[in-house]
C-alpha positions as semicolon CSV with decimal commas, in nm:
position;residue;x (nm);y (nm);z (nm)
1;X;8,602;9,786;1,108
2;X;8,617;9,391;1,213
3;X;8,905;9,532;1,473
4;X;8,665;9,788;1,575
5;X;8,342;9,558;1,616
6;X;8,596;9,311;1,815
7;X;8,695;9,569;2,088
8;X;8,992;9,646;1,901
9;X;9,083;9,994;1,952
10;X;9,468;10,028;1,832
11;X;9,639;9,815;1,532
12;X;9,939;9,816;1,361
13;X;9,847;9,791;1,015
14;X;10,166;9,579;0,842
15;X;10,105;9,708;0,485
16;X;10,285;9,498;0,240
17;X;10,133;9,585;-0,065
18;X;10,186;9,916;-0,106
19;X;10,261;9,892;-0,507
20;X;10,194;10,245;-0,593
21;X;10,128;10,584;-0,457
22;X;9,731;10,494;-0,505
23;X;9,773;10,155;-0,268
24;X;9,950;10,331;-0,016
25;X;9,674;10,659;-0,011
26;X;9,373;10,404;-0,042
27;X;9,509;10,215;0,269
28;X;9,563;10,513;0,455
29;X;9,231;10,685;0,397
30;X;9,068;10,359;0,499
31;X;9,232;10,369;0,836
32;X;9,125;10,716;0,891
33;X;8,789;10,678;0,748
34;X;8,743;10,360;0,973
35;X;8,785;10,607;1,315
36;X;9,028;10,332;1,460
37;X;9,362;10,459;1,638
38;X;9,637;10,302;1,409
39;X;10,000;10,263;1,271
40;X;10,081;10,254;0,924
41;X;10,338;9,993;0,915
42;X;10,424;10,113;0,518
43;X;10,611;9,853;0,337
44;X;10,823;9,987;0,008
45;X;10,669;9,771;-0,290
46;X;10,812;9,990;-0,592
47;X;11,092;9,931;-0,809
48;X;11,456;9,858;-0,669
49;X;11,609;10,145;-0,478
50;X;11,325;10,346;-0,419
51;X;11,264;10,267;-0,048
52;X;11,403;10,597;0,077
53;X;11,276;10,803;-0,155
54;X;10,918;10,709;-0,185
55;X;10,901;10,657;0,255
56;X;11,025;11,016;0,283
57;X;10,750;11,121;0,005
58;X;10,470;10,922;0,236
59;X;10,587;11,017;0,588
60;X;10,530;11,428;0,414
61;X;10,255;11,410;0,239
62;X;10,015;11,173;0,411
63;X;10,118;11,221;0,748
64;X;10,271;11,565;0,762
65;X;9,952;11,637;1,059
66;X;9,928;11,489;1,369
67;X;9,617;11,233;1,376
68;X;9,471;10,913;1,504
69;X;9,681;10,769;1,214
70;X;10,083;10,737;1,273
71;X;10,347;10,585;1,029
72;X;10,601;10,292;1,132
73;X;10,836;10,122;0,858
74;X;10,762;9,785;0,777
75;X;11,035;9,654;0,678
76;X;11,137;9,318;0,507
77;X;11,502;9,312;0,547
78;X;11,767;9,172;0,600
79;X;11,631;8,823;0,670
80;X;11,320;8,801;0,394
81;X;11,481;9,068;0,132
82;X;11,799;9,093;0,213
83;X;12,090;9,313;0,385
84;X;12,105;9,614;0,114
85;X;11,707;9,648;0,147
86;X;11,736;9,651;0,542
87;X;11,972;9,908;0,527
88;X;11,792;10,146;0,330
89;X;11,481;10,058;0,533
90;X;11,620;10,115;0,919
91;X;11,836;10,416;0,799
92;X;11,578;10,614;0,642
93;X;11,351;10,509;0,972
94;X;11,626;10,684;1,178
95;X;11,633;10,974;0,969
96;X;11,252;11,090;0,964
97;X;11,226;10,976;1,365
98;X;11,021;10,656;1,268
99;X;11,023;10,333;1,439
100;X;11,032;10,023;1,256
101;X;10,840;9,692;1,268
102;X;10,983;9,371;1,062
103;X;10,990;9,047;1,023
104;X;11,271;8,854;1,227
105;X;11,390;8,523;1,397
106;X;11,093;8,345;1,179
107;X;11,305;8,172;0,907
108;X;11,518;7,922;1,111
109;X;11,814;7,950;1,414
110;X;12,087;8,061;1,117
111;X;11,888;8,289;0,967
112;X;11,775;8,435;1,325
113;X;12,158;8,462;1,445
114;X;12,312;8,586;1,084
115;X;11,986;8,862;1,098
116;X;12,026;8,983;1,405
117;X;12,407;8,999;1,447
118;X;12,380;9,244;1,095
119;X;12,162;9,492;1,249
120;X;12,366;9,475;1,595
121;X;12,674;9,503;1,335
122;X;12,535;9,814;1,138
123;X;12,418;9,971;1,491
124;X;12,021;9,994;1,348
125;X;11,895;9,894;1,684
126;X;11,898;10,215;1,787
127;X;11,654;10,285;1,609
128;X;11,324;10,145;1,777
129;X;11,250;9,802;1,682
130;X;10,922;9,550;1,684
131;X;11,062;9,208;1,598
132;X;10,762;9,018;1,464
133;X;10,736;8,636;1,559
134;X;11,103;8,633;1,722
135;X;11,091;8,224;1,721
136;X;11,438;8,131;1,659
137;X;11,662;8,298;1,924
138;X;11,858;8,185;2,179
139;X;11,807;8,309;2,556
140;X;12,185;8,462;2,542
141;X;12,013;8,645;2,177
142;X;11,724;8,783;2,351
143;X;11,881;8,905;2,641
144;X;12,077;9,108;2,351
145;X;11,761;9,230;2,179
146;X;11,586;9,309;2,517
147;X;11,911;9,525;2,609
148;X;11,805;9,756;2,301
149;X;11,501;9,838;2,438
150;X;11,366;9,650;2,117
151;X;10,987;9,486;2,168
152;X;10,844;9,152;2,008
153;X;10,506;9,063;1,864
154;X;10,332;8,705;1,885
155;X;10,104;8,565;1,655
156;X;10,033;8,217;1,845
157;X;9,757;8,138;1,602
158;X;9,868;8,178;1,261
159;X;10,261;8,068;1,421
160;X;10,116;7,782;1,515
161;X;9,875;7,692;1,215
162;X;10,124;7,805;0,933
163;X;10,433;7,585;1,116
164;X;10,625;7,901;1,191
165;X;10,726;7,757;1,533
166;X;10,561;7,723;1,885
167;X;10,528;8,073;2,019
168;X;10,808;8,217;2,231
169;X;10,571;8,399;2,451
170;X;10,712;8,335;2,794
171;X;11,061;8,359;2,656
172;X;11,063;8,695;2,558
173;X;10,880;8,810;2,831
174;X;11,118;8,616;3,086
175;X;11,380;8,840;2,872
176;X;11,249;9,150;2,922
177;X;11,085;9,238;2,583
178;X;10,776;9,416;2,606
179;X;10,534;9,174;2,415
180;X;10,197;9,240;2,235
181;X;9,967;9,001;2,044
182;X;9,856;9,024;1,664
183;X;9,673;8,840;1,438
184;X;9,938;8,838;1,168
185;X;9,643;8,802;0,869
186;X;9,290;8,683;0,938
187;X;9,356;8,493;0,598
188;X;9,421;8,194;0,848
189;X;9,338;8,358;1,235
190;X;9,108;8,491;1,333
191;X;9,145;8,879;1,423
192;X;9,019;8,943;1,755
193;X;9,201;8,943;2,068
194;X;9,025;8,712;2,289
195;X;9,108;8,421;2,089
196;X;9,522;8,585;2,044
197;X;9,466;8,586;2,411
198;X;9,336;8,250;2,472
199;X;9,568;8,080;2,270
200;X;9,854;8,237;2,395
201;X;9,725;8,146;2,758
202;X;9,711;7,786;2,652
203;X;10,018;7,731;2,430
204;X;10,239;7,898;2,700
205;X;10,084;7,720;3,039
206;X;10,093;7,372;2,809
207;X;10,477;7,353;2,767
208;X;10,607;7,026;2,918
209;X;10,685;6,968;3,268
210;X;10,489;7,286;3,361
211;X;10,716;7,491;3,234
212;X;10,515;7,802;3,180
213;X;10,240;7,732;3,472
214;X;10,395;8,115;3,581
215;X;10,241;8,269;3,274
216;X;9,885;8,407;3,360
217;X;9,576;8,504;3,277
218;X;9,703;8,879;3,333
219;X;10,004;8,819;3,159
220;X;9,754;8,781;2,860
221;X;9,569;9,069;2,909
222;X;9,834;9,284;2,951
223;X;9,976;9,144;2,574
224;X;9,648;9,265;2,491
225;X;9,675;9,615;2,610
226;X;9,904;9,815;2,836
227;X;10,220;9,577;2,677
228;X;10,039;9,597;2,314
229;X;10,076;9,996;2,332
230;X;10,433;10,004;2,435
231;X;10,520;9,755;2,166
232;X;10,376;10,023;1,922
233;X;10,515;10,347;2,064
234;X;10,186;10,414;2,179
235;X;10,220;10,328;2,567
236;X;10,154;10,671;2,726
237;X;9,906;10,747;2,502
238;X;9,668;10,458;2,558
239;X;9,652;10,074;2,641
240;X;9,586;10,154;3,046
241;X;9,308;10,393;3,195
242;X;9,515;10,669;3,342
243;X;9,508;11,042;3,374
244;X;9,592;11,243;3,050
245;X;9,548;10,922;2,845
246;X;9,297;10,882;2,571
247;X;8,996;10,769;2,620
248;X;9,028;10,443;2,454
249;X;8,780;10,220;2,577
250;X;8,553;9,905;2,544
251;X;8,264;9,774;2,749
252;X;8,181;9,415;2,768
253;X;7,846;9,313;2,851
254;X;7,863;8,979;3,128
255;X;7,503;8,963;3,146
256;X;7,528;8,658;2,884
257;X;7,555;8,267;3,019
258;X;7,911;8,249;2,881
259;X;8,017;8,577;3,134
260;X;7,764;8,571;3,404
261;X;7,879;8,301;3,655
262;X;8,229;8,406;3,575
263;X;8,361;8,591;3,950
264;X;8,696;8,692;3,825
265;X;8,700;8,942;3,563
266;X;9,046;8,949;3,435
267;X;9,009;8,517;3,376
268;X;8,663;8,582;3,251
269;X;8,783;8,815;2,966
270;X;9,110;8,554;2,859
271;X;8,916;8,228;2,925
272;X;8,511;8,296;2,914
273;X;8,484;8,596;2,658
274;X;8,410;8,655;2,282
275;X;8,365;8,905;2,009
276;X;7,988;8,824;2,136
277;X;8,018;9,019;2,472
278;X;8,183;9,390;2,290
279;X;7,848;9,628;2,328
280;X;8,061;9,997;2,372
281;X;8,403;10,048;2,180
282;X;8,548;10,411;2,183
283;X;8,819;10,534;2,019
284;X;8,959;10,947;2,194
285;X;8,623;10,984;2,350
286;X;8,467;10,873;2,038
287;X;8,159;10,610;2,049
288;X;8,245;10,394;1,764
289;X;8,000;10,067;1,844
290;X;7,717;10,089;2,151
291;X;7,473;9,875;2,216
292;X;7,669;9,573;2,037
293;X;7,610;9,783;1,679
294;X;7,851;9,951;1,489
295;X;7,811;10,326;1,457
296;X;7,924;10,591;1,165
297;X;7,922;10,296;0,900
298;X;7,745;10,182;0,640
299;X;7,739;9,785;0,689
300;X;7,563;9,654;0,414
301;X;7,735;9,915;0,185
302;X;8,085;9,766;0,283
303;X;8,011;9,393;0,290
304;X;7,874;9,443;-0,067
305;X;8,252;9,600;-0,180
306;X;8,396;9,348;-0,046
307;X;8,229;9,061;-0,192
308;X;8,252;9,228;-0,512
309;X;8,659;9,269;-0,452
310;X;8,697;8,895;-0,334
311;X;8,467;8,779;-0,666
312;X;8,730;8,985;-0,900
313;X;8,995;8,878;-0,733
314;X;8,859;8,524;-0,768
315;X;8,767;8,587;-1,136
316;X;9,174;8,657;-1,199
């Protein structure tokens, strides 16, 4: 719902604590329930050696339909749990036709190198594959990645405030990787895309001796969109307006002081915009916010869960 009320019409959901059956169907039915377009990035977090057994029991059972909802592995091998785990986790990926999103090139150059030349080793790049943060690679290492058709997503705001690394946003586009933007967790970022796409402007054009004045204010918006949908399978479905693609859509008002002077539109939205100026967000045809209010939800109803979630978490 904060995606939605943000002009957010597609996510990746990275679901890493899917500790039962009951996690993983309580995080899918609040997906679905929300009416956004999304992919279920499920993350095995059962007992040792059951990552193939309980993905196969999600992928046919919860998403045995086609829907707004898809499924993507989210996998934490082989640099965060190991080679044995990433195995299991990009082989049974191949095997039910799922891509897979995970965690790579964030833990240091050695790490980066010893990750990447394991999955090039084990041939589980051919299976489609998101590598999230990509900070520690070499240009000779991405011209590698970007030669599997592999994409990359950024999270310049939590990279940046958590001391990941300085974003490697023109790099892997200067490779070739198709490149989207996330929010990693709003635990420290916020989650909208105007400020992924602000601070992805800024990082990238403020690299010494100009080095990345050639990055854009469309190069930003197309992280935020068209690029965004390819990086998550979804490109000829939606992220562009186009015949025989959904009608995902959102309307931003520039009748406020922040937009009105503004005469470009695509520097307006990167540079001048906010969750303040969303007043229409659909989702297939679907009207999911108009008029700058949220539609098919019970507000006060939700915010009331959640602050009684967040005060027994608190209480543990």
């Amino acid at each position: 719902m904060e995606c939605l009320d943000s002009g957010v019409t597609t996510l990746l959901d990275w679901s890493h604590a899917q500790f039962s059956p009951e996690h993983t169907e309580a995080a899918v039915r609040a997906l679905r329930e929300s009416g956004i377009r999304a992919v279920f990035g499920y993350c095995y977090g059962g007992r040792n050696g059951g990552v193939a057994e309980e993905t196969r029991r999600v992928r046919e059972t919860l998403f045995d339909t086609p829907g707004l909802v898809t499924m993507a592995v989210a996998a934490i091998g082989p640099e965060i749990a190991g080679e044995k785990r990433a195995l299991a986790e990009w082989r049974v990926a191949a095997e039910l036709g799922l891509p897979v999103t995970a965690h790579l090139g964030g833990h240091g150059g050695e790490s980066a190198a010893r990750g990447l030349a394991f999955l090039e080793d084990n041939g589980l790049l051919s299976t489609p594959t998101t590598f999230v943060h990509a900070l520690h690679y070499t240009d000779e290492q991405l011209k590698r990645i970007a030669a599997t058709g592999a994409t990359a997503s950024v999270s310049p705001v939590d990279e940046m405030s958590l001391g990941l690394g300085y974003p490697t946003t023109g790099s892997l586009r200067a490779a070739g990787i198709p490149t989207g933007l996330s929010a990693d967790t709003v635990v420290c970022s916020p989650g909208d895309m105007f400020s992924q796409m602000r601070t992805a402007h800024l990082l990238e054009r403020g690299r010494p001796g100009g080095a990345g004045l050639g990055f854009t204010t469309r190069d930003a918006l197309r992280m935020a969109t068209i690029e965004g949908a390819q990086v998550v399978g979804l490109g000829d479905v939606v992220g562009s307006l186009r015949p025989g693609k959904q009608a995902d859509l959102q309307l931003l008002r520039t009748d406020t002081l922040g937009m009105a002077a503004a005469h470009d539109p695509i520097g307006a939205i990167v540079l001048n915009a906010d969750t303040g100026c969303v007043d229409t967000v659909m989702v297939a045809g679907r009207v999911l916010k108009r008029g700058g209010q949220m539609l098919h939800q019970d507000l006060a109803s939700v915010l009331a869960a959640l602050a009684e979630t967040a005060g027994a978490v608190v209480a543990v």
